[in-house]
Short mmCIF file of C-alpha atoms in Angstrom, two decimals:
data_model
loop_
_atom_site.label_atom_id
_atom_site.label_comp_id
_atom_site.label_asym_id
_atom_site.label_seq_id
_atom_site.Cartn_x
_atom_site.Cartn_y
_atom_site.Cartn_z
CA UNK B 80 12.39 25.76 5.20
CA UNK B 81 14.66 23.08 4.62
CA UNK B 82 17.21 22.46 6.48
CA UNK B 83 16.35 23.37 10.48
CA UNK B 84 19.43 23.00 12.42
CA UNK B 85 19.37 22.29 16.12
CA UNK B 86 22.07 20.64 18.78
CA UNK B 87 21.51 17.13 19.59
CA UNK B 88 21.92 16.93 23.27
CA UNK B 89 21.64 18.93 26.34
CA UNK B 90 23.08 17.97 30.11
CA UNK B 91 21.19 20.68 33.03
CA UNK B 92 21.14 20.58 36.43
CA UNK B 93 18.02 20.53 38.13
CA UNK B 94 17.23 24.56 38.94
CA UNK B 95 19.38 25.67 36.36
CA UNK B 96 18.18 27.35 33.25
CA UNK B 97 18.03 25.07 29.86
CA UNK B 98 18.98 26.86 26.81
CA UNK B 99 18.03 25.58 23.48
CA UNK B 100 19.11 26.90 20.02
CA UNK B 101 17.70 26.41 16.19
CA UNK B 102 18.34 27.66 13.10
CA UNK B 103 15.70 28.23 10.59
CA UNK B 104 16.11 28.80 6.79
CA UNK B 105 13.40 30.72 5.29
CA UNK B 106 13.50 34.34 6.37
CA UNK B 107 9.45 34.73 5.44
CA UNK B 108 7.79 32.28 8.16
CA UNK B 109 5.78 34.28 10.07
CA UNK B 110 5.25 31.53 12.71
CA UNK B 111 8.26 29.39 14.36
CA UNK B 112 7.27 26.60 16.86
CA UNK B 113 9.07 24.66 19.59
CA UNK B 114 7.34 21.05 20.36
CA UNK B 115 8.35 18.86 23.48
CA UNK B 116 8.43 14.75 22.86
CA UNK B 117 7.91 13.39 26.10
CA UNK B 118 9.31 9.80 26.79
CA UNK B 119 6.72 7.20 24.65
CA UNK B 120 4.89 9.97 23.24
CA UNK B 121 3.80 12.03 20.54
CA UNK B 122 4.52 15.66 20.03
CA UNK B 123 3.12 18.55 21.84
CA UNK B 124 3.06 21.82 21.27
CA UNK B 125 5.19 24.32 23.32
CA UNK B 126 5.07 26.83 22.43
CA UNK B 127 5.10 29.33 19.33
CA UNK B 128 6.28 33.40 18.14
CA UNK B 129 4.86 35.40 15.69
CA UNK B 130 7.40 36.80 13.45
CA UNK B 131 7.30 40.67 14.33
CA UNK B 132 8.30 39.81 17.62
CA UNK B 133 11.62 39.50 19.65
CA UNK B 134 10.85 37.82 22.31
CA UNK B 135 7.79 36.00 23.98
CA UNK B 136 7.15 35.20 27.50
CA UNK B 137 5.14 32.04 28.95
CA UNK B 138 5.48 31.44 32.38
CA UNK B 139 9.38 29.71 32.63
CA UNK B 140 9.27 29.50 28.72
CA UNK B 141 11.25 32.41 27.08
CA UNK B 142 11.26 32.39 23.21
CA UNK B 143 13.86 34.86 21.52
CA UNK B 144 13.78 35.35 17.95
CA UNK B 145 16.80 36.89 15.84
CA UNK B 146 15.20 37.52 12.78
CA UNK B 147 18.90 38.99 11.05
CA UNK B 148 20.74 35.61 11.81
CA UNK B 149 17.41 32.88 11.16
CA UNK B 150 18.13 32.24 14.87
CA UNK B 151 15.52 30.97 17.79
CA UNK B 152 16.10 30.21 21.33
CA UNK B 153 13.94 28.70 23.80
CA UNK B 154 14.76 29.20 27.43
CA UNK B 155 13.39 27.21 30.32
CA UNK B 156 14.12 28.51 33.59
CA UNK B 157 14.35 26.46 36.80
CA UNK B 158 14.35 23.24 35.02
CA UNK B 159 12.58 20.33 36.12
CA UNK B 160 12.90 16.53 35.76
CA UNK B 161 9.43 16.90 34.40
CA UNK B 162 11.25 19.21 31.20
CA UNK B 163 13.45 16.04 30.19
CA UNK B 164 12.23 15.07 26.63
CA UNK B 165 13.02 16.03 23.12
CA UNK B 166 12.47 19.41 21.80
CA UNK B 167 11.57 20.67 18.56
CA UNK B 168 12.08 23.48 16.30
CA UNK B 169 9.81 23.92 13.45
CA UNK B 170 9.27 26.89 10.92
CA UNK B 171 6.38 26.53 8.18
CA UNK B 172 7.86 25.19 4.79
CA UNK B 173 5.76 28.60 3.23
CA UNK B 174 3.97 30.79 4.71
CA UNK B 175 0.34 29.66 4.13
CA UNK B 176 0.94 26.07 3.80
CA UNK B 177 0.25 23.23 5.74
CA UNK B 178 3.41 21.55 6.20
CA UNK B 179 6.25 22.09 8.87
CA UNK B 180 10.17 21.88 8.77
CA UNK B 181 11.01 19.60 11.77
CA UNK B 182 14.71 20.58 12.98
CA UNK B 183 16.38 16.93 14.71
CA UNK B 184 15.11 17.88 18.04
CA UNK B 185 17.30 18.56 21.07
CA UNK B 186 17.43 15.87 24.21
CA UNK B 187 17.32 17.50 27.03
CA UNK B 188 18.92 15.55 30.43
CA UNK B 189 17.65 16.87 33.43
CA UNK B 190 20.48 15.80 36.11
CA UNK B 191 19.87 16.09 40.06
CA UNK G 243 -9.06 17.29 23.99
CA UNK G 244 -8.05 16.48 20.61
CA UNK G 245 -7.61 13.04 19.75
CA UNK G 246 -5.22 11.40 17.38
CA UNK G 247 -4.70 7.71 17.71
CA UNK G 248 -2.61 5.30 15.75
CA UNK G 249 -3.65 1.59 16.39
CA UNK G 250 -0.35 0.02 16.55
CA UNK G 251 2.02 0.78 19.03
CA UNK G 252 4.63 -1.57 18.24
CA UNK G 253 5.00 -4.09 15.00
CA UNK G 254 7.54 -6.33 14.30
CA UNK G 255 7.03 -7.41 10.90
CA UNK G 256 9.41 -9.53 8.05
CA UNK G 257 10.94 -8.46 5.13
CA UNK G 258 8.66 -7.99 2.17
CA UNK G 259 5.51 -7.72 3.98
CA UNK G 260 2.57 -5.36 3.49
CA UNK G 261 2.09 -3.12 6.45
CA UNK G 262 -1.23 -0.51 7.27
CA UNK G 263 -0.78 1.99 9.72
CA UNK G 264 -3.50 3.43 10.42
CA UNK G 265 -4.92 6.98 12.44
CA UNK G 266 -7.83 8.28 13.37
CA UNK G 267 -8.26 12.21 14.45
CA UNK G 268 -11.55 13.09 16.51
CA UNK G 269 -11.96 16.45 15.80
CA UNK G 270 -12.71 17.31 12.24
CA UNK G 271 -9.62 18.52 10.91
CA UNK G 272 -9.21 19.12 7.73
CA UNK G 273 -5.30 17.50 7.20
CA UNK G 274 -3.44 14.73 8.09
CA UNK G 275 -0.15 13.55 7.76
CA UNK G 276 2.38 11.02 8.26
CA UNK G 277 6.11 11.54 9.17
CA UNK G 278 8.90 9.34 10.04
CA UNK G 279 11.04 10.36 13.13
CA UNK G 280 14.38 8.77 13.64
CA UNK G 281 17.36 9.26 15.88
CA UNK G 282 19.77 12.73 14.27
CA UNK G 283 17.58 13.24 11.84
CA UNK G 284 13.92 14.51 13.78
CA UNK G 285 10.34 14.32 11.73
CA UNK G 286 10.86 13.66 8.20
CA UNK G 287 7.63 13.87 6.10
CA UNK G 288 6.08 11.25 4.14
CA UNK G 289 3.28 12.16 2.75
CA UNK G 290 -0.03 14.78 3.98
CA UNK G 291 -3.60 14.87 3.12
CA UNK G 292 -5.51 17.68 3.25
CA UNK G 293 -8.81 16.53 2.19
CA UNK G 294 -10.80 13.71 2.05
CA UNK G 295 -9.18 11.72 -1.22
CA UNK G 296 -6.52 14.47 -1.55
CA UNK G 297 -3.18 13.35 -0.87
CA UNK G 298 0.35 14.93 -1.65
CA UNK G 299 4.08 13.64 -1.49
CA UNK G 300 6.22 14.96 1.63
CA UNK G 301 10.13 14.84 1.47
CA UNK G 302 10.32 10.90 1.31
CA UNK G 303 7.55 9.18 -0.15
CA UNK G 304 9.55 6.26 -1.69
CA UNK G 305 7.98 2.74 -0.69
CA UNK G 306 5.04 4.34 0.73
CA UNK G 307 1.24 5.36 -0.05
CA UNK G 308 -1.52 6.77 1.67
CA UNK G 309 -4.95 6.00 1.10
CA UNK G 310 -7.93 8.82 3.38
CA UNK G 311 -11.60 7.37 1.99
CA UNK G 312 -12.88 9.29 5.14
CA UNK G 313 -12.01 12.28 6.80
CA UNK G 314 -10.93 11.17 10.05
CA UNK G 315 -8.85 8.31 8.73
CA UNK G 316 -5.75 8.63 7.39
CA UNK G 317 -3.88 5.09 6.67
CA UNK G 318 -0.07 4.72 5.68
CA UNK G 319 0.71 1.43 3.94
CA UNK G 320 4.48 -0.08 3.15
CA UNK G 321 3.33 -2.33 0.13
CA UNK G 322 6.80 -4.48 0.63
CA UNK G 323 8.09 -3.85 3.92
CA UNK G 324 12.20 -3.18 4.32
CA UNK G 325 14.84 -3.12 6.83
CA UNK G 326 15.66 0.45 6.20
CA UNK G 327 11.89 1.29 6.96
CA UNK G 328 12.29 0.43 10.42
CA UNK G 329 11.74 3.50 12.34
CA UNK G 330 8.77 5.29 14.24
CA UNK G 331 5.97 6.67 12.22
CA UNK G 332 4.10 9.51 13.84
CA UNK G 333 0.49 11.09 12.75
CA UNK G 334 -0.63 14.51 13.27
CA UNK G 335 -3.89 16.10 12.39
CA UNK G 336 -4.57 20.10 12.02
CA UNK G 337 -7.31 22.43 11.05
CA UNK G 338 -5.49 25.58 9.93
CA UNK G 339 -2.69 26.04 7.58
CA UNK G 340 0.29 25.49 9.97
CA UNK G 341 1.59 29.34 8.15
CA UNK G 342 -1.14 30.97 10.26
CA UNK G 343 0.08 30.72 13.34
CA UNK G 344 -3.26 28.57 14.88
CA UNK G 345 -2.56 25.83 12.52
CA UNK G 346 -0.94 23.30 15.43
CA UNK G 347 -0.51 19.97 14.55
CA UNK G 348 -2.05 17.23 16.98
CA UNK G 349 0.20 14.10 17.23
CA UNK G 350 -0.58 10.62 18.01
CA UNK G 351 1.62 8.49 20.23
CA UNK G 352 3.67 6.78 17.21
CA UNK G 353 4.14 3.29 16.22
CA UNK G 354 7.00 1.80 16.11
CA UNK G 355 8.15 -0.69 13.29
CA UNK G 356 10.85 -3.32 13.38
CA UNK G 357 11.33 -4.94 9.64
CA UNK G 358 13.60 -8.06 10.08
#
């Protein structure tokens, strides 16, 4: 994993759902991540989908893996000023090593 | 809670200058690692230890080194500090191979570095 492709900037409305979109590169990670930068912090952990699955569900977080296209989607439902930061994609450079592929990490603008 | 803290915040420091960065992790893990995050072009890895005296190039480990004499500390040092290594440098510790699924990385809060 390489090259992790993300957009650089999202504008929501408060309420509305946030969509956010990556690319990964190597079609053997069994793990893909999403990590949330808050303002003047580090990263956090968000979330993260196991490889066999399609989809997984944490409270407003929706994670939906396309395994056929390298694609990976994070969904936030009834977003909150609270979900403005910086998220990440990241997918394991191989699978059992200890290094992750950072994508550029998505803004996220929560507007009233 | 894990723990990772990085002792600067914020340096301003002058061309040609030797810099330490240094990060300590609380919780026994097992590897460290530096990266550099800036603006378009997210977390960039420098370098990643992953043992005590073990130590391994990332993507861009030009004008850097690492030294970890103990396991909880993991220093980054810029022997002659440049403009173009002005940037935030973020630690993260983790316990499990990051390819098993558990392995999270823990992150500190980042220091920022202005070279002038």
């Amino acid at each position: 994993g390489e090259d992790v492709e993300q957009s650089l900037f999202l504008s929501v409305r408060e309420g509305d759902s946030s969509v956010i979109n990556c690319t990964y590169t190597d079609s053997s990670s069994t793990y893909l991540y999403w990590y949330k930068q808050e303002p003047g912090a580090g990263l956090q952990l968000l979330t993260y989908i196991f490889s066999n699955m399609d989809m997984k569900q944490d409270q407003r977080l929706t994670v939906l893996l396309n395994k056929k296209d390298k694609h990976l989607s994070l969904r936030i439902a009834d977003t909150q000023t609270g979900d403005s930061a910086i998220y990440f994609c990241a997918e394991p450079i191989s699978s059992n090593d200890y290094k992750l592929s950072f994508g550029a990490g998505t803004t996220v603008t929560v507007r009233a | 809670d894990v723990k990772v803290t990085q002792s600067s915040r914020y340096l301003v420091k002058r061309t040609g200058e030797k810099v330490f960065l240094e990060c300590v992790q609380d919780m026994d893990h097992e590897n460290m690692f530096w990266y550099r995050q800036d603006p378009g072009l997210g977390l960039r890895l420098i370098y990643f230890s992953y043992d005590v005296k073990m130590k391994e190039k990332g993507d861009i480990p030009e004008g850097y080194s690492v030294s970890r004499e103990k396991k909880e500390r993991f220093s980054l040092i810029l022997e002659s500090a440049s403009t173009n290594q002005t940037s935030m440098y973020l630690c993260a510790s983790s316990f499990y191979p990051v390819g098993g699924g558990s392995g999270e990385l823990f992150f500190g809060e980042g220091s920022r570095l202005t070279v002038l």
